[in-house]
């Protein structure tokens, strides 16, 4: 999904921008907006989230990273392609935490890392008082759809090329503080 936006079909160009944006720290593609799963100091997975409390700096810093990397004409093209694509995606509502960029290194898939990152996102949602996790998946991405369905997500609606999936945020289970006693 990011190659058409940032590389206009050129995966090396998209990767170069994403590498640049990651090191800018802030904005949608900066490292401060992502959480990583590591194994022996090697990143094996990552995830990000969006919600209604990100503030004005979030969009401004995303735009700044695009305008620093691309010349003016190319930056405008990136913004146009992004608008066309994101027009098919619904942003999270006030009660939702939107999940994005969940990716697991191919050698580390099917080992519980994706599920662990979703559990972490559920904890983030609780901290932000959100009641629902939401994400969009391309309708052709059957492995991702099946993974999310197995993680308790349900298909909420189809829009264009994407399917929005949602899952209720489970209440936090408190551990017992010793054996139960009758009163």
PDB file of N, CA, C and O in Angstrom, residues 50-97:
ATOM      1  N   UNK A  50      -3.265   5.031  15.558  1.00  0.00           N
ATOM      2  CA  UNK A  50      -3.792   6.383  15.420  1.00  0.00           C
ATOM      3  C   UNK A  50      -4.990   6.515  16.327  1.00  0.00           C
ATOM      4  O   UNK A  50      -5.706   5.551  16.579  1.00  0.00           O
ATOM      5  N   UNK A  51      -5.194   7.716  16.798  1.00  0.00           N
ATOM      6  CA  UNK A  51      -6.372   8.005  17.611  1.00  0.00           C
ATOM      7  C   UNK A  51      -6.663   9.493  17.520  1.00  0.00           C
ATOM      8  O   UNK A  51      -5.954  10.228  16.823  1.00  0.00           O
ATOM      9  N   UNK A  52      -7.689   9.922  18.185  1.00  0.00           N
ATOM     10  CA  UNK A  52      -8.138  11.307  18.046  1.00  0.00           C
ATOM     11  C   UNK A  52      -7.398  12.299  18.929  1.00  0.00           C
ATOM     12  O   UNK A  52      -7.748  13.466  18.963  1.00  0.00           O
ATOM     13  N   UNK A  53      -6.338  11.884  19.602  1.00  0.00           N
ATOM     14  CA  UNK A  53      -5.580  12.791  20.467  1.00  0.00           C
ATOM     15  C   UNK A  53      -4.136  12.977  20.005  1.00  0.00           C
ATOM     16  O   UNK A  53      -3.267  13.265  20.815  1.00  0.00           O
ATOM     17  N   UNK A  54      -3.872  12.823  18.714  1.00  0.00           N
ATOM     18  CA  UNK A  54      -2.499  12.920  18.230  1.00  0.00           C
ATOM     19  C   UNK A  54      -2.010  14.362  18.136  1.00  0.00           C
ATOM     20  O   UNK A  54      -0.819  14.610  18.148  1.00  0.00           O
ATOM     21  N   UNK A  55      -2.891  15.299  18.001  1.00  0.00           N
ATOM     22  CA  UNK A  55      -2.500  16.696  17.964  1.00  0.00           C
ATOM     23  C   UNK A  55      -2.107  17.175  16.581  1.00  0.00           C
ATOM     24  O   UNK A  55      -1.931  16.399  15.651  1.00  0.00           O
ATOM     25  N   UNK A  56      -1.971  18.487  16.470  1.00  0.00           N
ATOM     26  CA  UNK A  56      -1.654  19.125  15.192  1.00  0.00           C
ATOM     27  C   UNK A  56      -0.254  18.780  14.700  1.00  0.00           C
ATOM     28  O   UNK A  56      -0.009  18.745  13.497  1.00  0.00           O
ATOM     29  N   UNK A  57       0.680  18.556  15.618  1.00  0.00           N
ATOM     30  CA  UNK A  57       2.048  18.265  15.218  1.00  0.00           C
ATOM     31  C   UNK A  57       2.165  16.989  14.395  1.00  0.00           C
ATOM     32  O   UNK A  57       3.039  16.876  13.546  1.00  0.00           O
ATOM     33  N   UNK A  58       1.273  16.037  14.636  1.00  0.00           N
ATOM     34  CA  UNK A  58       1.327  14.760  13.928  1.00  0.00           C
ATOM     35  C   UNK A  58       1.247  14.978  12.416  1.00  0.00           C
ATOM     36  O   UNK A  58       2.113  14.535  11.667  1.00  0.00           O
ATOM     37  N   UNK A  59       0.216  15.661  11.972  1.00  0.00           N
ATOM     38  CA  UNK A  59       0.053  15.926  10.537  1.00  0.00           C
ATOM     39  C   UNK A  59       1.123  16.848   9.998  1.00  0.00           C
ATOM     40  O   UNK A  59       1.650  16.643   8.902  1.00  0.00           O
ATOM     41  N   UNK A  60       1.471  17.864  10.768  1.00  0.00           N
ATOM     42  CA  UNK A  60       2.483  18.835  10.342  1.00  0.00           C
ATOM     43  C   UNK A  60       3.845  18.144  10.156  1.00  0.00           C
ATOM     44  O   UNK A  60       4.536  18.387   9.179  1.00  0.00           O
ATOM     45  N   UNK A  61       4.209  17.264  11.083  1.00  0.00           N
ATOM     46  CA  UNK A  61       5.494  16.573  10.980  1.00  0.00           C
ATOM     47  C   UNK A  61       5.502  15.557   9.842  1.00  0.00           C
ATOM     48  O   UNK A  61       6.533  15.341   9.201  1.00  0.00           O
ATOM     49  N   UNK A  62       4.365  14.938   9.578  1.00  0.00           N
ATOM     50  CA  UNK A  62       4.274  14.023   8.433  1.00  0.00           C
ATOM     51  C   UNK A  62       4.487  14.802   7.144  1.00  0.00           C
ATOM     52  O   UNK A  62       5.274  14.396   6.282  1.00  0.00           O
ATOM     53  N   UNK A  63       3.811  15.925   7.018  1.00  0.00           N
ATOM     54  CA  UNK A  63       3.966  16.777   5.836  1.00  0.00           C
ATOM     55  C   UNK A  63       5.398  17.290   5.714  1.00  0.00           C
ATOM     56  O   UNK A  63       5.970  17.318   4.624  1.00  0.00           O
ATOM     57  N   UNK A  64       5.995  17.642   6.834  1.00  0.00           N
ATOM     58  CA  UNK A  64       7.374  18.141   6.825  1.00  0.00           C
ATOM     59  C   UNK A  64       8.334  17.070   6.305  1.00  0.00           C
ATOM     60  O   UNK A  64       9.236  17.366   5.525  1.00  0.00           O
ATOM     61  N   UNK A  65       8.153  15.820   6.716  1.00  0.00           N
ATOM     62  CA  UNK A  65       9.069  14.771   6.242  1.00  0.00           C
ATOM     63  C   UNK A  65       8.911  14.550   4.739  1.00  0.00           C
ATOM     64  O   UNK A  65       9.900  14.318   4.038  1.00  0.00           O
ATOM     65  N   UNK A  66       7.683  14.651   4.243  1.00  0.00           N
ATOM     66  CA  UNK A  66       7.456  14.497   2.797  1.00  0.00           C
ATOM     67  C   UNK A  66       8.116  15.645   2.038  1.00  0.00           C
ATOM     68  O   UNK A  66       8.817  15.426   1.045  1.00  0.00           O
ATOM     69  N   UNK A  67       7.924  16.872   2.516  1.00  0.00           N
ATOM     70  CA  UNK A  67       8.468  18.027   1.793  1.00  0.00           C
ATOM     71  C   UNK A  67       9.986  18.122   1.901  1.00  0.00           C
ATOM     72  O   UNK A  67      10.630  18.721   1.043  1.00  0.00           O
ATOM     73  N   UNK A  68      10.576  17.527   2.922  1.00  0.00           N
ATOM     74  CA  UNK A  68      12.040  17.515   3.033  1.00  0.00           C
ATOM     75  C   UNK A  68      12.678  16.477   2.113  1.00  0.00           C
ATOM     76  O   UNK A  68      13.801  16.638   1.667  1.00  0.00           O
ATOM     77  N   UNK A  69      11.949  15.401   1.854  1.00  0.00           N
ATOM     78  CA  UNK A  69      12.511  14.316   1.053  1.00  0.00           C
ATOM     79  C   UNK A  69      12.308  14.542  -0.448  1.00  0.00           C
ATOM     80  O   UNK A  69      13.216  14.323  -1.240  1.00  0.00           O
ATOM     81  N   UNK A  70      11.112  14.957  -0.826  1.00  0.00           N
ATOM     82  CA  UNK A  70      10.759  15.106  -2.237  1.00  0.00           C
ATOM     83  C   UNK A  70      10.866  16.568  -2.667  1.00  0.00           C
ATOM     84  O   UNK A  70      10.713  17.469  -1.848  1.00  0.00           O
ATOM     85  N   UNK A  71      11.086  16.790  -3.975  1.00  0.00           N
ATOM     86  CA  UNK A  71      10.990  18.164  -4.459  1.00  0.00           C
ATOM     87  C   UNK A  71       9.512  18.564  -4.459  1.00  0.00           C
ATOM     88  O   UNK A  71       8.641  17.729  -4.200  1.00  0.00           O
ATOM     89  N   UNK A  72       9.207  19.808  -4.721  1.00  0.00           N
ATOM     90  CA  UNK A  72       7.843  20.337  -4.573  1.00  0.00           C
ATOM     91  C   UNK A  72       6.843  19.563  -5.430  1.00  0.00           C
ATOM     92  O   UNK A  72       5.786  19.144  -4.938  1.00  0.00           O
ATOM     93  N   UNK A  73       7.166  19.348  -6.683  1.00  0.00           N
ATOM     94  CA  UNK A  73       6.244  18.650  -7.583  1.00  0.00           C
ATOM     95  C   UNK A  73       6.008  17.213  -7.122  1.00  0.00           C
ATOM     96  O   UNK A  73       4.865  16.737  -7.080  1.00  0.00           O
ATOM     97  N   UNK A  74       7.070  16.517  -6.774  1.00  0.00           N
ATOM     98  CA  UNK A  74       6.940  15.125  -6.317  1.00  0.00           C
ATOM     99  C   UNK A  74       6.178  15.060  -4.993  1.00  0.00           C
ATOM    100  O   UNK A  74       5.370  14.153  -4.786  1.00  0.00           O
ATOM    101  N   UNK A  75       6.404  16.017  -4.088  1.00  0.00           N
ATOM    102  CA  UNK A  75       5.681  16.047  -2.815  1.00  0.00           C
ATOM    103  C   UNK A  75       4.186  16.226  -3.051  1.00  0.00           C
ATOM    104  O   UNK A  75       3.362  15.570  -2.405  1.00  0.00           O
ATOM    105  N   UNK A  76       3.826  17.093  -3.988  1.00  0.00           N
ATOM    106  CA  UNK A  76       2.402  17.283  -4.311  1.00  0.00           C
ATOM    107  C   UNK A  76       1.800  16.009  -4.889  1.00  0.00           C
ATOM    108  O   UNK A  76       0.660  15.657  -4.568  1.00  0.00           O
ATOM    109  N   UNK A  77       2.561  15.309  -5.723  1.00  0.00           N
ATOM    110  CA  UNK A  77       2.089  14.028  -6.276  1.00  0.00           C
ATOM    111  C   UNK A  77       1.887  13.003  -5.158  1.00  0.00           C
ATOM    112  O   UNK A  77       0.891  12.265  -5.167  1.00  0.00           O
ATOM    113  N   UNK A  78       2.818  12.941  -4.210  1.00  0.00           N
ATOM    114  CA  UNK A  78       2.692  12.020  -3.068  1.00  0.00           C
ATOM    115  C   UNK A  78       1.423  12.342  -2.287  1.00  0.00           C
ATOM    116  O   UNK A  78       0.643  11.449  -1.937  1.00  0.00           O
ATOM    117  N   UNK A  79       1.201  13.607  -2.019  1.00  0.00           N
ATOM    118  CA  UNK A  79       0.004  14.014  -1.262  1.00  0.00           C
ATOM    119  C   UNK A  79      -1.270  13.668  -2.011  1.00  0.00           C
ATOM    120  O   UNK A  79      -2.251  13.207  -1.407  1.00  0.00           O
ATOM    121  N   UNK A  80      -1.288  13.858  -3.326  1.00  0.00           N
ATOM    122  CA  UNK A  80      -2.459  13.512  -4.124  1.00  0.00           C
ATOM    123  C   UNK A  80      -2.719  12.013  -4.090  1.00  0.00           C
ATOM    124  O   UNK A  80      -3.848  11.574  -3.856  1.00  0.00           O
ATOM    125  N   UNK A  81      -1.669  11.207  -4.291  1.00  0.00           N
ATOM    126  CA  UNK A  81      -1.838   9.746  -4.246  1.00  0.00           C
ATOM    127  C   UNK A  81      -2.289   9.293  -2.859  1.00  0.00           C
ATOM    128  O   UNK A  81      -3.136   8.412  -2.720  1.00  0.00           O
ATOM    129  N   UNK A  82      -1.737   9.911  -1.836  1.00  0.00           N
ATOM    130  CA  UNK A  82      -2.127   9.572  -0.466  1.00  0.00           C
ATOM    131  C   UNK A  82      -3.599   9.894  -0.226  1.00  0.00           C
ATOM    132  O   UNK A  82      -4.325   9.093   0.365  1.00  0.00           O
ATOM    133  N   UNK A  83      -4.042  11.063  -0.677  1.00  0.00           N
ATOM    134  CA  UNK A  83      -5.452  11.456  -0.508  1.00  0.00           C
ATOM    135  C   UNK A  83      -6.388  10.487  -1.228  1.00  0.00           C
ATOM    136  O   UNK A  83      -7.437  10.129  -0.704  1.00  0.00           O
ATOM    137  N   UNK A  84      -5.998  10.071  -2.424  1.00  0.00           N
ATOM    138  CA  UNK A  84      -6.833   9.138  -3.179  1.00  0.00           C
ATOM    139  C   UNK A  84      -6.979   7.821  -2.445  1.00  0.00           C
ATOM    140  O   UNK A  84      -8.060   7.252  -2.376  1.00  0.00           O
ATOM    141  N   UNK A  85      -5.904   7.338  -1.875  1.00  0.00           N
ATOM    142  CA  UNK A  85      -5.931   6.064  -1.166  1.00  0.00           C
ATOM    143  C   UNK A  85      -6.629   6.197   0.180  1.00  0.00           C
ATOM    144  O   UNK A  85      -7.486   5.389   0.527  1.00  0.00           O
ATOM    145  N   UNK A  86      -6.265   7.211   0.939  1.00  0.00           N
ATOM    146  CA  UNK A  86      -6.846   7.340   2.269  1.00  0.00           C
ATOM    147  C   UNK A  86      -8.316   7.721   2.221  1.00  0.00           C
ATOM    148  O   UNK A  86      -9.015   7.566   3.220  1.00  0.00           O
ATOM    149  N   UNK A  87      -8.787   8.191   1.079  1.00  0.00           N
ATOM    150  CA  UNK A  87     -10.218   8.438   0.921  1.00  0.00           C
ATOM    151  C   UNK A  87     -11.033   7.159   1.072  1.00  0.00           C
ATOM    152  O   UNK A  87     -12.218   7.202   1.394  1.00  0.00           O
ATOM    153  N   UNK A  88     -10.388   6.029   0.853  1.00  0.00           N
ATOM    154  CA  UNK A  88     -11.048   4.734   1.008  1.00  0.00           C
ATOM    155  C   UNK A  88     -10.927   4.192   2.430  1.00  0.00           C
ATOM    156  O   UNK A  88     -11.491   3.156   2.744  1.00  0.00           O
ATOM    157  N   UNK A  89     -10.168   4.869   3.263  1.00  0.00           N
ATOM    158  CA  UNK A  89      -9.929   4.395   4.628  1.00  0.00           C
ATOM    159  C   UNK A  89     -10.632   5.313   5.619  1.00  0.00           C
ATOM    160  O   UNK A  89     -10.556   6.528   5.505  1.00  0.00           O
ATOM    161  N   UNK A  90     -11.277   4.725   6.586  1.00  0.00           N
ATOM    162  CA  UNK A  90     -11.927   5.512   7.629  1.00  0.00           C
ATOM    163  C   UNK A  90     -10.960   5.693   8.788  1.00  0.00           C
ATOM    164  O   UNK A  90     -10.345   4.740   9.246  1.00  0.00           O
ATOM    165  N   UNK A  91     -10.824   6.922   9.243  1.00  0.00           N
ATOM    166  CA  UNK A  91      -9.998   7.174  10.415  1.00  0.00           C
ATOM    167  C   UNK A  91     -10.713   6.701  11.666  1.00  0.00           C
ATOM    168  O   UNK A  91     -11.934   6.522  11.668  1.00  0.00           O
ATOM    169  N   UNK A  92      -9.978   6.507  12.730  1.00  0.00           N
ATOM    170  CA  UNK A  92     -10.612   6.034  13.962  1.00  0.00           C
ATOM    171  C   UNK A  92     -11.529   7.096  14.565  1.00  0.00           C
ATOM    172  O   UNK A  92     -11.224   8.284  14.523  1.00  0.00           O
ATOM    173  N   UNK A  93     -12.645   6.634  15.105  1.00  0.00           N
ATOM    174  CA  UNK A  93     -13.567   7.513  15.811  1.00  0.00           C
ATOM    175  C   UNK A  93     -13.071   7.775  17.220  1.00  0.00           C
ATOM    176  O   UNK A  93     -12.061   7.199  17.655  1.00  0.00           O
ATOM    177  N   UNK A  94     -13.772   8.618  17.959  1.00  0.00           N
ATOM    178  CA  UNK A  94     -13.336   8.978  19.312  1.00  0.00           C
ATOM    179  C   UNK A  94     -13.203   7.794  20.270  1.00  0.00           C
ATOM    180  O   UNK A  94     -12.416   7.845  21.208  1.00  0.00           O
ATOM    181  N   UNK A  95     -13.941   6.726  20.020  1.00  0.00           N
ATOM    182  CA  UNK A  95     -13.895   5.554  20.903  1.00  0.00           C
ATOM    183  C   UNK A  95     -12.977   4.448  20.370  1.00  0.00           C
ATOM    184  O   UNK A  95     -12.903   3.373  20.948  1.00  0.00           O
ATOM    185  N   UNK A  96     -12.258   4.723  19.269  1.00  0.00           N
ATOM    186  CA  UNK A  96     -11.471   3.696  18.603  1.00  0.00           C
ATOM    187  C   UNK A  96      -9.976   4.011  18.611  1.00  0.00           C
ATOM    188  O   UNK A  96      -9.570   5.168  18.577  1.00  0.00           O
ATOM    189  N   UNK A  97      -9.186   2.955  18.619  1.00  0.00           N
ATOM    190  CA  UNK A  97      -7.752   3.038  18.388  1.00  0.00           C
ATOM    191  C   UNK A  97      -7.501   2.356  17.049  1.00  0.00           C
ATOM    192  O   UNK A  97      -7.809   1.171  16.884  1.00  0.00           O
TER     193      UNK A  97
END
